[in-house]
mmCIF file of N, CA and C in Angstrom:
data_model
loop_
_atom_site.group_PDB
_atom_site.id
_atom_site.type_symbol
_atom_site.label_atom_id
_atom_site.label_comp_id
_atom_site.label_asym_id
_atom_site.label_seq_id
_atom_site.Cartn_x
_atom_site.Cartn_y
_atom_site.Cartn_z
ATOM 1 N N MET S 255 -5.565 -3.564 -5.593
ATOM 2 C CA MET S 255 -5.900 -2.176 -5.413
ATOM 3 C C MET S 255 -5.985 -1.447 -6.746
ATOM 4 N N PHE S 256 -5.119 -1.797 -7.652
ATOM 5 C CA PHE S 256 -5.063 -1.077 -8.923
ATOM 6 C C PHE S 256 -6.309 -1.344 -9.753
ATOM 7 N N PHE S 257 -6.608 -2.603 -10.013
ATOM 8 C CA PHE S 257 -7.736 -2.937 -10.874
ATOM 9 C C PHE S 257 -9.044 -3.019 -10.096
ATOM 10 N N GLY S 258 -9.046 -3.731 -8.995
ATOM 11 C CA GLY S 258 -10.281 -3.990 -8.269
ATOM 12 C C GLY S 258 -10.876 -2.763 -7.613
ATOM 13 N N LEU S 259 -10.076 -2.007 -6.899
ATOM 14 C CA LEU S 259 -10.578 -0.852 -6.154
ATOM 15 C C LEU S 259 -10.350 0.473 -6.862
ATOM 16 N N ARG S 260 -9.601 0.449 -7.942
ATOM 17 C CA ARG S 260 -9.257 1.651 -8.702
ATOM 18 C C ARG S 260 -8.569 2.709 -7.834
ATOM 19 N N ARG S 261 -7.768 2.273 -6.929
ATOM 20 C CA ARG S 261 -6.975 3.186 -6.092
ATOM 21 C C ARG S 261 -5.559 3.216 -6.665
ATOM 22 N N LEU S 262 -5.398 4.038 -7.694
ATOM 23 C CA LEU S 262 -4.150 4.046 -8.444
ATOM 24 C C LEU S 262 -2.966 4.507 -7.601
ATOM 25 N N LYS S 263 -3.159 5.541 -6.808
ATOM 26 C CA LYS S 263 -2.053 6.043 -5.990
ATOM 27 C C LYS S 263 -1.782 5.117 -4.807
ATOM 28 N N GLY S 264 -2.811 4.493 -4.278
ATOM 29 C CA GLY S 264 -2.607 3.513 -3.211
ATOM 30 C C GLY S 264 -1.844 2.302 -3.706
ATOM 31 N N ALA S 265 -2.094 1.940 -4.951
ATOM 32 C CA ALA S 265 -1.379 0.815 -5.547
ATOM 33 C C ALA S 265 0.104 1.130 -5.704
ATOM 34 N N LEU S 266 0.438 2.407 -5.873
ATOM 35 C CA LEU S 266 1.854 2.792 -5.947
ATOM 36 C C LEU S 266 2.572 2.481 -4.634
ATOM 37 N N GLY S 267 1.895 2.697 -3.529
ATOM 38 C CA GLY S 267 2.479 2.368 -2.230
ATOM 39 C C GLY S 267 2.707 0.877 -2.071
ATOM 40 N N VAL S 268 1.739 0.097 -2.524
ATOM 41 C CA VAL S 268 1.882 -1.358 -2.475
ATOM 42 C C VAL S 268 3.038 -1.799 -3.365
ATOM 43 N N MET S 269 3.143 -1.195 -4.542
ATOM 44 C CA MET S 269 4.239 -1.542 -5.452
ATOM 45 C C MET S 269 5.595 -1.172 -4.847
ATOM 46 N N ALA S 270 5.650 -0.061 -4.134
ATOM 47 C CA ALA S 270 6.911 0.339 -3.497
ATOM 48 C C ALA S 270 7.321 -0.678 -2.433
ATOM 49 N N LEU S 271 6.353 -1.136 -1.647
ATOM 50 C CA LEU S 271 6.656 -2.153 -0.636
ATOM 51 C C LEU S 271 7.074 -3.465 -1.284
ATOM 52 N N LEU S 272 6.412 -3.839 -2.370
ATOM 53 C CA LEU S 272 6.793 -5.057 -3.088
ATOM 54 C C LEU S 272 8.204 -4.923 -3.640
ATOM 55 N N TRP S 273 8.525 -3.766 -4.217
ATOM 56 C CA TRP S 273 9.855 -3.552 -4.782
ATOM 57 C C TRP S 273 10.929 -3.659 -3.705
ATOM 58 N N LEU S 274 10.669 -3.055 -2.539
ATOM 59 C CA LEU S 274 11.636 -3.139 -1.439
ATOM 60 C C LEU S 274 11.805 -4.576 -0.963
ATOM 61 N N SER S 275 10.709 -5.313 -0.915
ATOM 62 C CA SER S 275 10.768 -6.714 -0.511
ATOM 63 C C SER S 275 11.584 -7.546 -1.494
ATOM 64 N N VAL S 276 11.336 -7.349 -2.774
ATOM 65 C CA VAL S 276 12.080 -8.093 -3.797
ATOM 66 C C VAL S 276 13.548 -7.687 -3.782
ATOM 67 N N LEU S 277 13.830 -6.404 -3.576
ATOM 68 C CA LEU S 277 15.216 -5.953 -3.481
ATOM 69 C C LEU S 277 15.915 -6.610 -2.293
ATOM 70 N N GLY S 278 15.218 -6.693 -1.168
ATOM 71 C CA GLY S 278 15.784 -7.367 -0.003
ATOM 72 C C GLY S 278 16.064 -8.836 -0.274
ATOM 73 N N CYS S 279 15.126 -9.501 -0.962
ATOM 74 C CA CYS S 279 15.344 -10.905 -1.337
ATOM 75 C C CYS S 279 16.534 -11.033 -2.279
ATOM 76 N N PHE S 280 16.638 -10.123 -3.230
ATOM 77 C CA PHE S 280 17.754 -10.144 -4.174
ATOM 78 C C PHE S 280 19.091 -10.005 -3.447
ATOM 79 N N ILE S 281 19.174 -9.041 -2.543
ATOM 80 C CA ILE S 281 20.421 -8.821 -1.800
ATOM 81 C C ILE S 281 20.747 -10.034 -0.930
ATOM 82 N N THR S 282 19.735 -10.579 -0.265
ATOM 83 C CA THR S 282 19.953 -11.756 0.577
ATOM 84 C C THR S 282 20.409 -12.946 -0.244
ATOM 85 N N HIS S 283 19.743 -13.169 -1.365
ATOM 86 C CA HIS S 283 20.118 -14.301 -2.216
ATOM 87 C C HIS S 283 21.521 -14.120 -2.788
ATOM 88 N N MET S 284 21.876 -12.892 -3.143
ATOM 89 C CA MET S 284 23.222 -12.638 -3.666
ATOM 90 C C MET S 284 24.291 -12.937 -2.615
ATOM 91 N N SER S 285 23.977 -12.644 -1.356
ATOM 92 C CA SER S 285 24.963 -12.913 -0.304
ATOM 93 C C SER S 285 25.104 -14.409 -0.036
ATOM 94 N N LEU S 286 24.050 -15.179 -0.329
ATOM 95 C CA LEU S 286 24.107 -16.625 -0.114
ATOM 96 C C LEU S 286 24.726 -17.359 -1.291
ATOM 97 N N ASP S 287 24.292 -16.983 -2.493
ATOM 98 C CA ASP S 287 24.754 -17.692 -3.686
ATOM 99 C C ASP S 287 24.567 -16.782 -4.900
ATOM 100 N N LEU S 288 25.582 -16.693 -5.727
ATOM 101 C CA LEU S 288 25.531 -15.821 -6.902
ATOM 102 C C LEU S 288 24.377 -16.193 -7.825
ATOM 103 N N TRP S 289 24.213 -17.478 -8.113
ATOM 104 C CA TRP S 289 23.177 -17.907 -9.057
ATOM 105 C C TRP S 289 21.772 -17.710 -8.490
ATOM 106 N N ALA S 290 21.630 -17.872 -7.187
ATOM 107 C CA ALA S 290 20.329 -17.612 -6.563
ATOM 108 C C ALA S 290 19.983 -16.129 -6.676
ATOM 109 N N GLY S 291 20.976 -15.277 -6.488
ATOM 110 C CA GLY S 291 20.748 -13.842 -6.635
ATOM 111 C C GLY S 291 20.421 -13.456 -8.056
ATOM 112 N N LEU S 292 21.144 -14.036 -9.004
ATOM 113 C CA LEU S 292 20.876 -13.733 -10.412
ATOM 114 C C LEU S 292 19.504 -14.239 -10.846
ATOM 115 N N ALA S 293 19.030 -15.301 -10.211
ATOM 116 C CA ALA S 293 17.691 -15.806 -10.529
ATOM 117 C C ALA S 293 16.603 -14.823 -10.087
ATOM 118 N N MET S 294 16.896 -13.995 -9.084
ATOM 119 C CA MET S 294 15.931 -12.996 -8.614
ATOM 120 C C MET S 294 15.935 -11.737 -9.468
ATOM 121 N N LEU S 295 16.974 -11.542 -10.255
ATOM 122 C CA LEU S 295 17.121 -10.310 -11.030
ATOM 123 C C LEU S 295 15.978 -10.065 -12.021
ATOM 124 N N PRO S 296 15.513 -11.068 -12.789
ATOM 125 C CA PRO S 296 14.388 -10.792 -13.698
ATOM 126 C C PRO S 296 13.120 -10.351 -12.965
ATOM 127 N N TYR S 297 12.882 -10.905 -11.779
ATOM 128 C CA TYR S 297 11.707 -10.506 -11.008
ATOM 129 C C TYR S 297 11.842 -9.057 -10.536
ATOM 130 N N LEU S 298 13.029 -8.677 -10.103
ATOM 131 C CA LEU S 298 13.262 -7.296 -9.684
ATOM 132 C C LEU S 298 13.064 -6.337 -10.856
ATOM 133 N N ILE S 299 13.542 -6.728 -12.021
ATOM 134 C CA ILE S 299 13.360 -5.893 -13.213
ATOM 135 C C ILE S 299 11.883 -5.784 -13.559
ATOM 136 N N TRP S 300 11.155 -6.911 -13.508
ATOM 137 C CA TRP S 300 9.738 -6.887 -13.854
ATOM 138 C C TRP S 300 8.943 -6.022 -12.873
ATOM 139 N N VAL S 301 9.219 -6.128 -11.588
ATOM 140 C CA VAL S 301 8.511 -5.304 -10.606
ATOM 141 C C VAL S 301 8.822 -3.828 -10.849
ATOM 142 N N SER S 302 10.033 -3.515 -11.260
ATOM 143 C CA SER S 302 10.393 -2.131 -11.581
ATOM 144 C C SER S 302 9.603 -1.625 -12.782
ATOM 145 N N VAL S 303 9.492 -2.442 -13.816
ATOM 146 C CA VAL S 303 8.721 -2.059 -15.010
ATOM 147 C C VAL S 303 7.252 -1.886 -14.654
ATOM 148 N N ALA S 304 6.700 -2.819 -13.881
ATOM 149 C CA ALA S 304 5.291 -2.731 -13.491
ATOM 150 C C ALA S 304 5.038 -1.479 -12.652
ATOM 151 N N ALA S 305 5.966 -1.127 -11.787
ATOM 152 C CA ALA S 305 5.812 0.083 -10.973
ATOM 153 C C ALA S 305 5.837 1.336 -11.845
ATOM 154 N N MET S 306 6.711 1.358 -12.836
ATOM 155 C CA MET S 306 6.757 2.510 -13.748
ATOM 156 C C MET S 306 5.461 2.624 -14.551
ATOM 157 N N LEU S 307 4.924 1.495 -14.987
ATOM 158 C CA LEU S 307 3.646 1.520 -15.705
ATOM 159 C C LEU S 307 2.520 2.012 -14.800
ATOM 160 N N ASN S 308 2.504 1.538 -13.569
ATOM 161 C CA ASN S 308 1.500 1.958 -12.605
ATOM 162 C C ASN S 308 1.594 3.461 -12.373
ATOM 163 N N TYR S 309 2.803 3.973 -12.222
ATOM 164 C CA TYR S 309 3.013 5.409 -12.023
ATOM 165 C C TYR S 309 2.522 6.200 -13.233
ATOM 166 N N SER S 310 2.817 5.713 -14.425
ATOM 167 C CA SER S 310 2.392 6.402 -15.648
ATOM 168 C C SER S 310 0.878 6.450 -15.763
ATOM 169 N N VAL S 311 0.225 5.340 -15.483
ATOM 170 C CA VAL S 311 -1.239 5.298 -15.564
ATOM 171 C C VAL S 311 -1.849 6.231 -14.522
ATOM 172 N N ALA S 312 -1.302 6.247 -13.313
ATOM 173 C CA ALA S 312 -1.824 7.127 -12.262
ATOM 174 C C ALA S 312 -1.656 8.599 -12.642
ATOM 175 N N ASN S 313 -0.547 8.949 -13.268
ATOM 176 C CA ASN S 313 -0.322 10.342 -13.681
ATOM 177 C C ASN S 313 -1.196 10.740 -14.856
ATOM 178 N N LEU S 314 -1.443 9.822 -15.767
ATOM 179 C CA LEU S 314 -2.251 10.140 -16.943
ATOM 180 C C LEU S 314 -3.749 10.148 -16.650
ATOM 181 N N ASN S 315 -4.153 9.578 -15.515
ATOM 182 C CA ASN S 315 -5.568 9.493 -15.160
ATOM 183 C C ASN S 315 -5.808 10.027 -13.750
ATOM 184 N N PRO S 316 -5.543 11.300 -13.502
ATOM 185 C CA PRO S 316 -5.702 11.813 -12.133
ATOM 186 C C PRO S 316 -7.161 11.907 -11.692
ATOM 187 N N GLU S 317 -8.090 11.903 -12.626
ATOM 188 C CA GLU S 317 -9.499 12.079 -12.270
ATOM 189 C C GLU S 317 -10.210 10.774 -11.939
ATOM 190 N N VAL S 318 -9.522 9.644 -12.004
ATOM 191 C CA VAL S 318 -10.154 8.361 -11.699
ATOM 192 C C VAL S 318 -10.481 8.313 -10.218
ATOM 193 N N GLU S 319 -11.753 8.034 -9.918
ATOM 194 C CA GLU S 319 -12.182 7.956 -8.527
ATOM 195 C C GLU S 319 -12.122 6.517 -8.057
ATOM 196 N N ALA S 320 -11.867 6.353 -6.771
ATOM 197 C CA ALA S 320 -11.818 5.019 -6.187
ATOM 198 C C ALA S 320 -13.207 4.395 -6.234
ATOM 199 N N LEU S 321 -13.248 3.092 -6.314
ATOM 200 C CA LEU S 321 -14.504 2.357 -6.357
ATOM 201 C C LEU S 321 -15.182 2.435 -5.001
ATOM 202 N N ASP S 322 -16.463 2.789 -4.989
ATOM 203 C CA ASP S 322 -17.238 2.850 -3.751
ATOM 204 C C ASP S 322 -17.764 1.455 -3.454
ATOM 205 N N LEU S 323 -17.207 0.808 -2.449
ATOM 206 C CA LEU S 323 -17.572 -0.571 -2.135
ATOM 207 C C LEU S 323 -18.986 -0.697 -1.588
ATOM 208 N N SER S 324 -19.557 0.384 -1.065
ATOM 209 C CA SER S 324 -20.911 0.306 -0.520
ATOM 210 C C SER S 324 -21.961 0.160 -1.618
ATOM 211 N N LYS S 325 -21.595 0.445 -2.861
ATOM 212 C CA LYS S 325 -22.546 0.345 -3.968
ATOM 213 C C LYS S 325 -22.482 -0.995 -4.673
ATOM 214 N N LEU S 326 -21.657 -1.904 -4.183
ATOM 215 C CA LEU S 326 -21.563 -3.223 -4.820
ATOM 216 C C LEU S 326 -22.660 -4.139 -4.364
#
């Protein structure tokens, strides 16, 4: 959504769902095994950084229009 369709704000919603999913995996893995949970931590951090970057780009470029798929 972010690159292909240029729907910057829609991509924020997708990133939020991904972050919640990874957080759920992290919590589940932590309850099963400490090392499995810690192995998920870098991914959770990376998704958080990517979401912040996505938010920054969307705020700095409010005039970007979504790609019109009918013109492809």
